[in-house]
């Protein structure tokens, strides 16, 4: 088996990581990063290998099975590479999202299992799904394929007579009889994202949690400056599997940690299908944006068919939306490095001010305040995910008394002015700046990125500088201090609280890199804490 090639990319999606790992049979519970590896996505051919005839012949000695022609669909599913300690209930739960499970046989000594579905349609759906999405049991990759056998017949010496298997089958039967949109206790998971360095979208959550079964609904929200989500599954078994497998895992390398618990809710009430909420059982819900809903409806009428609120539109629909100047929510994956910032206070804003403010969320390479429209600017970040992060935190933020708007730009780079071209110092190149916060790979600054707040985090404070001197520096620059506190274990850092978030934004712009001593310049960022 060829050794797995590793890369240092920090932002590769979970499904790429799983697919690459799965095709090489290397997934294990030991990895704590769900999105830390990169590699080509497999076409799935290795995930459904041809049956091992010697194994099947051995299996036949333990159970009476009717042979089926090799390679043809069957309602019996063969599952390989299962963990030794796996239970019948865990095997059954793999099949529940796809239909009624009628029988199960676990051969622990051979690390194999057989699952019989009620019909071939359900079995085919399951095999097709797990061809492109790697199945897991207890964090271990397992391989799902059609069995050579047409049905699973077990006598009194086999698993159908086993009490635990019988109980699991009865529970599965009860679950499959429920309306999958009803929900119930412990079918809704509450997911909290800790250390959210990179943006986590609804689409990313869906692709992660769909690994364990059909996701019915998702609602995302921010509470206490923490990004959270509610995710509803059809049944308790699937929700439990997702919780056990994902709780404590990192979505990206060393950050975006999933903390999962059961919600007290038994079902989610979703009103809109947009970038914050989604009901996959009802694709015709509106988006909540009247202009976008009207455009989607118009596109559907033009095509002679209804266009659901947030189904993935075809190329023609996407082109029409782009032509109309409408950006579909959830398409930020294609965002480049350049942002368009508008509604700036043109009396106050400078390239340096924008460099410092946007530098909280990424390394700013270039800033261009538009010559003929000085309340707008182009800002080029070093990486697309930094641009997304800046847009997520800064769109609609008040800066110098005006609520700015931040959106992706169609430009790929910010052009420097040609020699002799009028510019008046409105364009600046910062690619060689010493003030970049994230130039070191794996910088700890990534772990301390927070939304704007009235409390600022100060660092690089020399021992000789007192609390009064720092407070005086802020006050003399027009920023009244509401509260101040040194870190008890590290006096090089402190928190300073200003009266409002507007004051804090202006103070960060002015006081970042403020000279405290001959060799120390103050470092300022937003804090998640208050004093």
XYZ file of C-alpha atoms in Angstrom:
531
model
C 0.000 0.000 0.000
C 1.505 3.306 -1.011
C 2.258 5.603 1.903
C -0.184 8.437 2.331
C 1.189 11.709 1.064
C 0.765 14.511 3.562
C 0.468 18.209 2.877
C 0.568 21.248 5.117
C -2.648 22.810 3.879
C -4.688 24.080 6.824
C -8.047 24.352 5.150
C -8.877 21.169 3.270
C -12.443 19.963 3.659
C -13.419 16.977 5.770
C -14.982 15.014 2.953
C -11.740 15.183 0.956
C -9.808 13.975 3.976
C -12.206 11.090 4.586
C -12.355 10.032 0.950
C -8.589 9.981 0.571
C -8.146 8.111 3.840
C -10.937 5.698 3.107
C -9.624 4.713 -0.299
C -6.349 3.764 1.352
C -8.000 2.085 4.320
C -6.233 4.344 6.778
C -8.940 6.085 8.805
C -8.484 5.755 12.555
C -9.880 7.495 15.638
C -6.437 8.847 16.461
C -6.617 11.817 14.114
C -8.026 14.887 15.829
C -8.244 17.010 12.689
C -11.189 16.397 10.391
C -9.982 18.806 7.722
C -6.209 18.784 8.031
C -5.152 16.622 5.090
C -5.403 17.199 1.377
C -5.416 15.002 -1.661
C -7.415 14.068 -4.685
C -10.951 12.931 -4.114
C -11.356 9.269 -4.875
C -13.768 8.124 -7.530
C -14.979 5.560 -5.044
C -13.876 2.510 -6.991
C -11.758 1.202 -4.147
C -14.598 1.606 -1.691
C -16.686 -1.166 -3.251
C -14.181 -3.943 -3.923
C -15.119 -7.186 -5.563
C -16.211 -9.846 -3.099
C -13.617 -12.150 -1.584
C -14.889 -15.585 -2.568
C -12.897 -17.455 0.044
C -14.408 -15.257 2.755
C -17.895 -15.793 1.424
C -17.383 -19.539 1.293
C -16.313 -19.481 4.913
C -19.308 -17.330 5.785
C -21.605 -19.905 4.198
C -20.443 -22.488 6.707
C -21.865 -20.349 9.528
C -25.148 -19.316 7.970
C -27.547 -20.702 5.358
C -27.419 -18.326 2.409
C -28.981 -18.362 -1.051
C -26.356 -17.553 -3.677
C -26.910 -14.648 -6.040
C -25.087 -13.944 -9.281
C -21.873 -12.063 -8.582
C -22.008 -8.262 -9.025
C -25.793 -7.939 -9.182
C -27.769 -5.870 -6.668
C -29.071 -7.716 -3.645
C -31.021 -6.709 -0.590
C -28.181 -8.238 1.477
C -25.271 -5.887 2.228
C -21.759 -7.168 2.979
C -19.730 -4.940 5.354
C -15.978 -5.511 5.808
C -13.276 -4.245 8.188
C -15.621 -3.815 11.165
C -14.061 -3.286 14.632
C -13.974 -6.362 16.893
C -16.132 -4.770 19.597
C -18.904 -3.526 17.291
C -22.510 -4.436 18.183
C -25.459 -5.536 16.058
C -27.161 -2.209 16.826
C -24.235 -0.272 15.351
C -24.342 -2.349 12.166
C -28.103 -1.835 11.911
C -27.806 1.916 12.361
C -25.784 2.124 9.122
C -28.830 0.910 7.223
C -31.636 2.737 9.066
C -31.431 6.010 7.067
C -31.967 4.077 3.818
C -34.942 1.905 4.710
C -36.216 -0.943 6.899
C -33.596 -3.395 8.195
C -34.920 -6.979 8.378
C -31.922 -9.048 9.522
C -28.335 -8.793 10.700
C -25.381 -11.142 11.126
C -22.081 -10.111 12.717
C -18.990 -12.303 12.216
C -16.650 -10.683 14.721
C -13.820 -13.154 14.216
C -13.683 -12.197 10.550
C -14.364 -8.473 11.051
C -17.351 -8.786 8.714
C -21.104 -8.356 8.912
C -24.193 -8.879 6.764
C -27.191 -6.574 6.769
C -30.460 -7.452 5.075
C -32.713 -4.615 3.920
C -36.425 -4.905 3.189
C -35.851 -4.544 -0.570
C -33.166 -4.053 -3.210
C -34.035 -0.371 -3.675
C -33.049 0.445 -0.082
C -29.910 -1.697 -0.380
C -28.909 -0.044 -3.671
C -29.383 3.411 -2.171
C -27.157 2.433 0.747
C -24.383 0.973 -1.421
C -24.457 3.963 -3.777
C -24.296 6.409 -0.877
C -21.373 4.697 0.826
C -19.497 4.434 -2.466
C -18.990 8.194 -2.435
C -19.158 8.742 1.342
C -16.996 6.516 3.499
C -18.911 4.573 6.161
C -17.446 4.502 9.664
C -17.953 2.423 12.779
C -16.265 3.650 15.957
C -14.036 5.901 13.876
C -12.865 3.061 11.631
C -13.452 2.968 7.874
C -15.674 0.068 6.813
C -16.421 -1.106 3.266
C -19.998 -1.525 2.058
C -20.899 -3.622 -0.986
C -23.590 -5.983 -2.272
C -23.391 -9.509 -0.929
C -23.279 -12.515 -3.254
C -26.330 -13.770 -1.394
C -29.923 -13.005 -2.221
C -31.252 -13.208 1.306
C -29.974 -13.778 4.808
C -31.301 -16.942 6.462
C -30.252 -17.681 10.029
C -31.231 -20.606 12.225
C -31.496 -20.825 16.012
C -27.703 -21.000 16.431
C -27.121 -17.665 14.733
C -27.564 -13.973 15.382
C -31.287 -13.714 14.664
C -31.848 -15.783 17.777
C -29.431 -13.637 19.759
C -31.237 -11.444 22.281
C -29.243 -8.290 21.499
C -29.741 -8.704 17.752
C -33.472 -9.257 18.241
C -33.751 -6.147 20.402
C -31.770 -4.086 17.902
C -33.951 -5.278 15.004
C -37.133 -4.459 16.928
C -35.825 -0.976 17.715
C -34.867 -0.497 14.065
C -38.318 -1.608 12.965
C -39.943 0.906 15.302
C -37.686 3.692 14.053
C -38.274 2.955 10.379
C -42.004 3.107 11.006
C -41.821 6.709 12.213
C -42.401 9.722 10.011
C -38.850 10.878 9.365
C -39.817 14.538 9.777
C -41.377 14.072 13.211
C -38.176 14.021 15.219
C -38.174 12.931 18.833
C -36.022 12.964 21.986
C -32.277 12.937 21.307
C -32.652 13.296 17.535
C -31.501 16.944 17.590
C -27.843 17.681 18.303
C -26.575 21.000 19.628
C -23.162 21.717 18.117
C -20.810 24.397 19.481
C -17.717 25.428 17.486
C -14.824 26.390 19.761
C -11.674 28.239 18.579
C -13.347 29.144 15.288
C -10.323 30.421 13.384
C -11.818 29.729 9.957
C -15.460 30.260 8.991
C -17.681 27.198 9.312
C -20.639 27.306 6.927
C -23.906 25.420 6.978
C -22.699 23.477 3.935
C -19.539 22.325 5.729
C -21.614 21.133 8.708
C -24.013 19.299 6.410
C -21.203 17.446 4.643
C -19.617 16.467 7.958
C -22.798 15.262 9.657
C -24.222 13.555 6.555
C -21.410 11.021 6.995
C -23.473 9.356 9.701
C -26.921 9.405 8.134
C -29.535 11.590 6.533
C -29.604 15.150 7.931
C -33.173 16.499 7.992
C -32.694 20.086 9.163
C -29.952 22.490 10.243
C -30.220 25.835 12.021
C -27.097 27.927 12.706
C -26.812 30.925 15.048
C -24.369 32.884 17.201
C -24.831 32.961 20.983
C -22.431 34.593 23.455
C -20.040 35.280 20.547
C -19.921 31.535 19.807
C -21.051 29.943 16.536
C -23.531 27.127 17.167
C -25.825 24.840 15.188
C -28.805 22.570 15.765
C -28.821 19.458 13.571
C -31.793 17.088 13.330
C -31.519 13.423 12.329
C -34.400 11.010 11.592
C -33.627 8.755 14.578
C -31.788 8.417 17.860
C -29.302 5.818 16.593
C -27.912 8.070 13.859
C -27.745 11.102 16.147
C -25.919 9.059 18.767
C -23.407 7.747 16.214
C -22.643 11.275 15.009
C -22.262 12.554 18.562
C -19.945 9.735 19.631
C -17.779 10.019 16.525
C -17.498 13.804 16.174
C -17.556 15.239 19.703
C -14.131 16.743 20.451
C -12.887 16.517 16.846
C -11.322 19.512 15.051
C -12.809 20.546 11.714
C -9.553 22.238 10.696
C -6.007 21.725 11.894
C -5.789 22.667 15.615
C -8.971 24.763 15.561
C -12.760 24.806 15.019
C -13.389 22.127 17.660
C -16.796 20.417 17.707
C -18.534 20.214 21.093
C -21.716 18.179 20.757
C -24.584 17.519 23.156
C -28.214 16.525 22.820
C -30.645 19.416 22.427
C -33.790 19.596 24.548
C -35.710 20.218 21.315
C -37.372 17.216 19.684
C -37.783 18.870 16.265
C -36.591 21.997 14.462
C -38.960 24.550 12.978
C -37.235 25.946 9.886
C -38.885 28.879 8.097
C -36.250 29.693 5.481
C -33.778 27.810 3.296
C -30.730 30.071 3.235
C -27.158 30.260 4.517
C -28.294 30.154 8.173
C -30.992 27.468 8.126
C -32.054 24.618 5.871
C -34.909 22.106 5.818
C -33.856 19.287 3.497
C -37.321 17.711 3.751
C -38.922 20.854 2.275
C -36.745 22.371 -0.490
C -39.501 24.798 -1.529
C -39.187 27.082 1.502
C -38.417 30.744 0.706
C -34.958 32.208 1.377
C -36.285 35.126 3.428
C -34.779 37.585 0.938
C -37.668 39.020 -1.160
C -35.396 40.003 -4.053
C -33.705 36.608 -4.214
C -37.010 34.746 -3.843
C -38.499 36.745 -6.730
C -35.437 36.066 -8.905
C -35.479 32.339 -8.110
C -39.196 32.185 -8.872
C -38.631 34.033 -12.147
C -35.846 31.661 -13.139
C -38.071 28.696 -12.345
C -40.932 30.128 -14.398
C -38.620 30.809 -17.327
C -37.459 27.215 -17.216
C -41.026 25.970 -16.936
C -40.428 24.371 -13.547
C -40.365 25.397 -9.878
C -36.917 26.364 -8.580
C -36.701 25.391 -4.942
C -35.423 27.939 -2.458
C -31.906 26.609 -2.086
C -31.509 23.586 -4.265
C -28.232 23.720 -6.138
C -29.107 25.726 -9.265
C -28.034 24.637 -12.702
C -25.428 26.495 -14.728
C -28.042 28.614 -16.501
C -29.642 29.648 -13.210
C -26.276 30.454 -11.651
C -25.302 32.545 -14.654
C -28.611 34.426 -14.522
C -28.208 35.099 -10.806
C -24.674 36.372 -11.348
C -25.892 38.613 -14.153
C -28.523 39.997 -11.796
C -25.805 40.816 -9.275
C -27.116 38.339 -6.703
C -24.757 36.117 -4.749
C -26.241 32.844 -3.586
C -25.622 32.270 0.093
C -23.233 29.441 0.815
C -21.124 29.922 -2.314
C -18.232 31.536 -0.465
C -15.997 28.578 -1.299
C -15.103 30.298 -4.568
C -14.244 33.655 -2.988
C -10.887 35.074 -3.958
C -8.495 37.164 -1.904
C -9.893 40.616 -2.759
C -12.709 42.302 -0.832
C -14.772 45.349 -1.788
C -15.469 47.593 1.221
C -18.056 50.348 0.854
C -19.784 53.080 2.927
C -16.480 54.116 4.494
C -16.075 57.444 6.284
C -13.962 59.111 3.610
C -12.996 61.952 5.957
C -11.330 59.523 8.381
C -10.317 56.377 6.510
C -6.782 55.807 5.198
C -5.034 52.784 3.659
C -3.113 52.335 6.932
C -6.338 52.309 8.948
C -7.836 49.610 6.728
C -4.568 47.644 6.803
C -4.599 47.618 10.617
C -8.299 46.803 11.013
C -8.497 44.037 8.403
C -5.111 42.775 9.583
C -6.873 41.391 12.661
C -8.310 38.628 10.443
C -5.518 38.034 7.931
C -2.390 39.438 6.324
C -3.349 42.410 4.139
C -1.220 42.595 0.989
C -2.597 45.719 -0.682
C -5.194 48.432 -0.043
C -6.690 50.710 -2.690
C -9.153 53.477 -1.820
C -10.995 54.169 -5.073
C -9.870 57.488 -6.601
C -13.307 58.465 -7.947
C -15.306 56.966 -5.051
C -13.405 57.532 -1.847
C -16.010 55.868 0.401
C -15.052 52.516 -1.173
C -11.860 50.458 -1.154
C -10.376 47.201 -2.418
C -8.464 45.101 0.109
C -6.323 42.151 -0.943
C -5.720 39.459 1.705
C -2.999 36.815 1.420
C -5.411 33.838 1.301
C -9.096 33.339 0.364
C -10.051 31.968 3.792
C -8.679 35.154 5.386
C -10.879 37.232 3.080
C -13.886 35.117 4.085
C -12.989 35.470 7.752
C -12.691 39.251 7.463
C -15.995 39.497 5.607
C -17.753 37.299 8.178
C -16.646 39.481 11.102
C -16.587 42.952 9.545
C -19.599 43.223 7.252
C -21.975 45.798 8.817
C -19.404 46.816 11.444
C -19.465 50.500 12.441
C -16.128 52.148 11.638
C -15.653 55.874 12.320
C -19.414 56.301 12.754
C -20.531 54.560 9.541
C -21.718 50.980 9.022
C -19.384 49.514 6.408
C -20.300 46.799 3.927
C -17.801 44.067 3.031
C -18.300 41.705 0.084
C -16.220 39.656 -2.357
C -14.717 41.589 -5.258
C -14.630 40.381 -8.858
C -10.955 41.418 -8.967
C -8.314 38.753 -8.394
C -5.633 41.253 -7.299
C -5.354 44.927 -6.406
C -3.392 46.683 -9.151
C -0.746 49.213 -8.155
C -0.981 52.559 -9.986
C 1.126 52.945 -13.089
C 3.907 55.502 -13.021
C 2.498 58.976 -13.591
C -1.074 57.848 -12.834
C -2.890 60.083 -10.281
C -3.323 58.230 -6.977
C -2.718 60.718 -4.132
C -1.417 57.955 -1.868
C -4.698 56.018 -1.980
C -3.027 52.725 -2.973
C -0.447 51.050 -0.755
C 1.439 47.767 -0.932
C 1.910 45.996 2.419
C 3.310 42.698 1.149
C 6.601 43.250 3.020
C 5.094 44.724 6.190
C 6.539 43.635 9.529
C 3.095 43.986 11.110
C 1.530 40.882 9.535
C 0.058 38.695 12.290
C -0.182 35.369 10.442
C 2.956 35.113 8.299
C 4.321 32.195 10.355
C 2.695 28.846 9.419
C 0.516 27.624 12.282
C 0.741 31.004 14.045
C -0.893 31.017 17.492
C -2.653 34.223 16.442
C -5.068 32.021 14.479
C -6.318 30.626 17.788
C -7.121 34.100 19.126
C -9.365 35.516 16.424
C -12.647 36.859 17.795
C -15.478 39.096 16.570
C -15.209 42.836 17.212
C -16.071 43.770 20.809
C -15.712 46.652 23.257
C -12.861 44.832 25.022
C -9.398 44.795 23.474
C -6.558 42.346 24.089
C -3.177 44.045 24.553
C 0.156 42.246 24.256
C 3.897 42.942 24.021
C 3.745 45.152 27.123
C 7.226 45.713 28.672
C 7.603 45.170 32.454
C 8.552 48.813 32.962
C 5.181 50.141 31.733
C 2.460 50.533 34.368
C -1.314 50.305 34.151
C -1.613 54.081 34.507
C 0.790 54.713 31.629
C -1.218 52.456 29.297
C -4.531 54.034 30.330
C -3.039 57.507 29.875
C -1.839 56.605 26.375
C -5.380 55.607 25.388
C -6.970 58.627 27.067
C -4.575 61.112 25.415
C -5.497 59.632 22.021
C -9.189 60.220 22.678
C -10.239 56.836 24.063
C -11.702 56.912 27.596
C -10.953 53.692 29.469
C -13.826 51.932 31.214
C -11.782 49.102 32.780
C -8.290 47.594 32.685
C -6.764 44.326 33.894
C -3.356 42.707 33.504
C -3.281 38.963 32.906
C -2.492 37.412 36.323
C 0.068 34.912 34.972
C 1.554 37.036 32.206
C 1.995 40.776 32.720
C 2.999 41.188 29.078
C -0.732 40.987 28.264
C -3.796 42.861 29.454
C -7.454 43.554 28.710
C -8.744 47.074 28.258
C -12.455 47.853 27.994
C -13.805 50.910 26.207
C -17.315 52.394 26.519
C -18.569 51.102 23.148
C -17.563 48.783 20.316
C -17.215 51.866 18.053
C -14.601 53.243 20.470
C -12.791 49.895 20.538
C -12.619 49.699 16.722
C -11.185 53.207 16.495
C -8.773 52.492 19.380
C -7.511 49.308 17.728
C -6.780 51.221 14.520
C -4.971 53.999 16.367
C -3.191 52.079 19.151
C -1.986 48.938 17.353
C 1.799 49.293 17.011
C 1.802 52.218 19.481
C 5.347 52.677 20.850
C 5.437 51.931 24.584
C 9.230 51.915 24.977
C 12.349 52.052 22.826
C 11.983 48.418 21.783
C 8.306 47.600 22.463
C 5.309 48.363 20.287
C 1.828 47.544 21.549
C -0.106 44.752 19.823
C -3.910 45.116 19.876
C -6.690 42.704 18.909
C -10.308 42.029 19.868
C -10.962 39.920 22.973
C -13.609 37.280 23.618
C -13.674 38.264 27.300
C -14.955 41.277 29.165
C -13.649 42.732 32.409
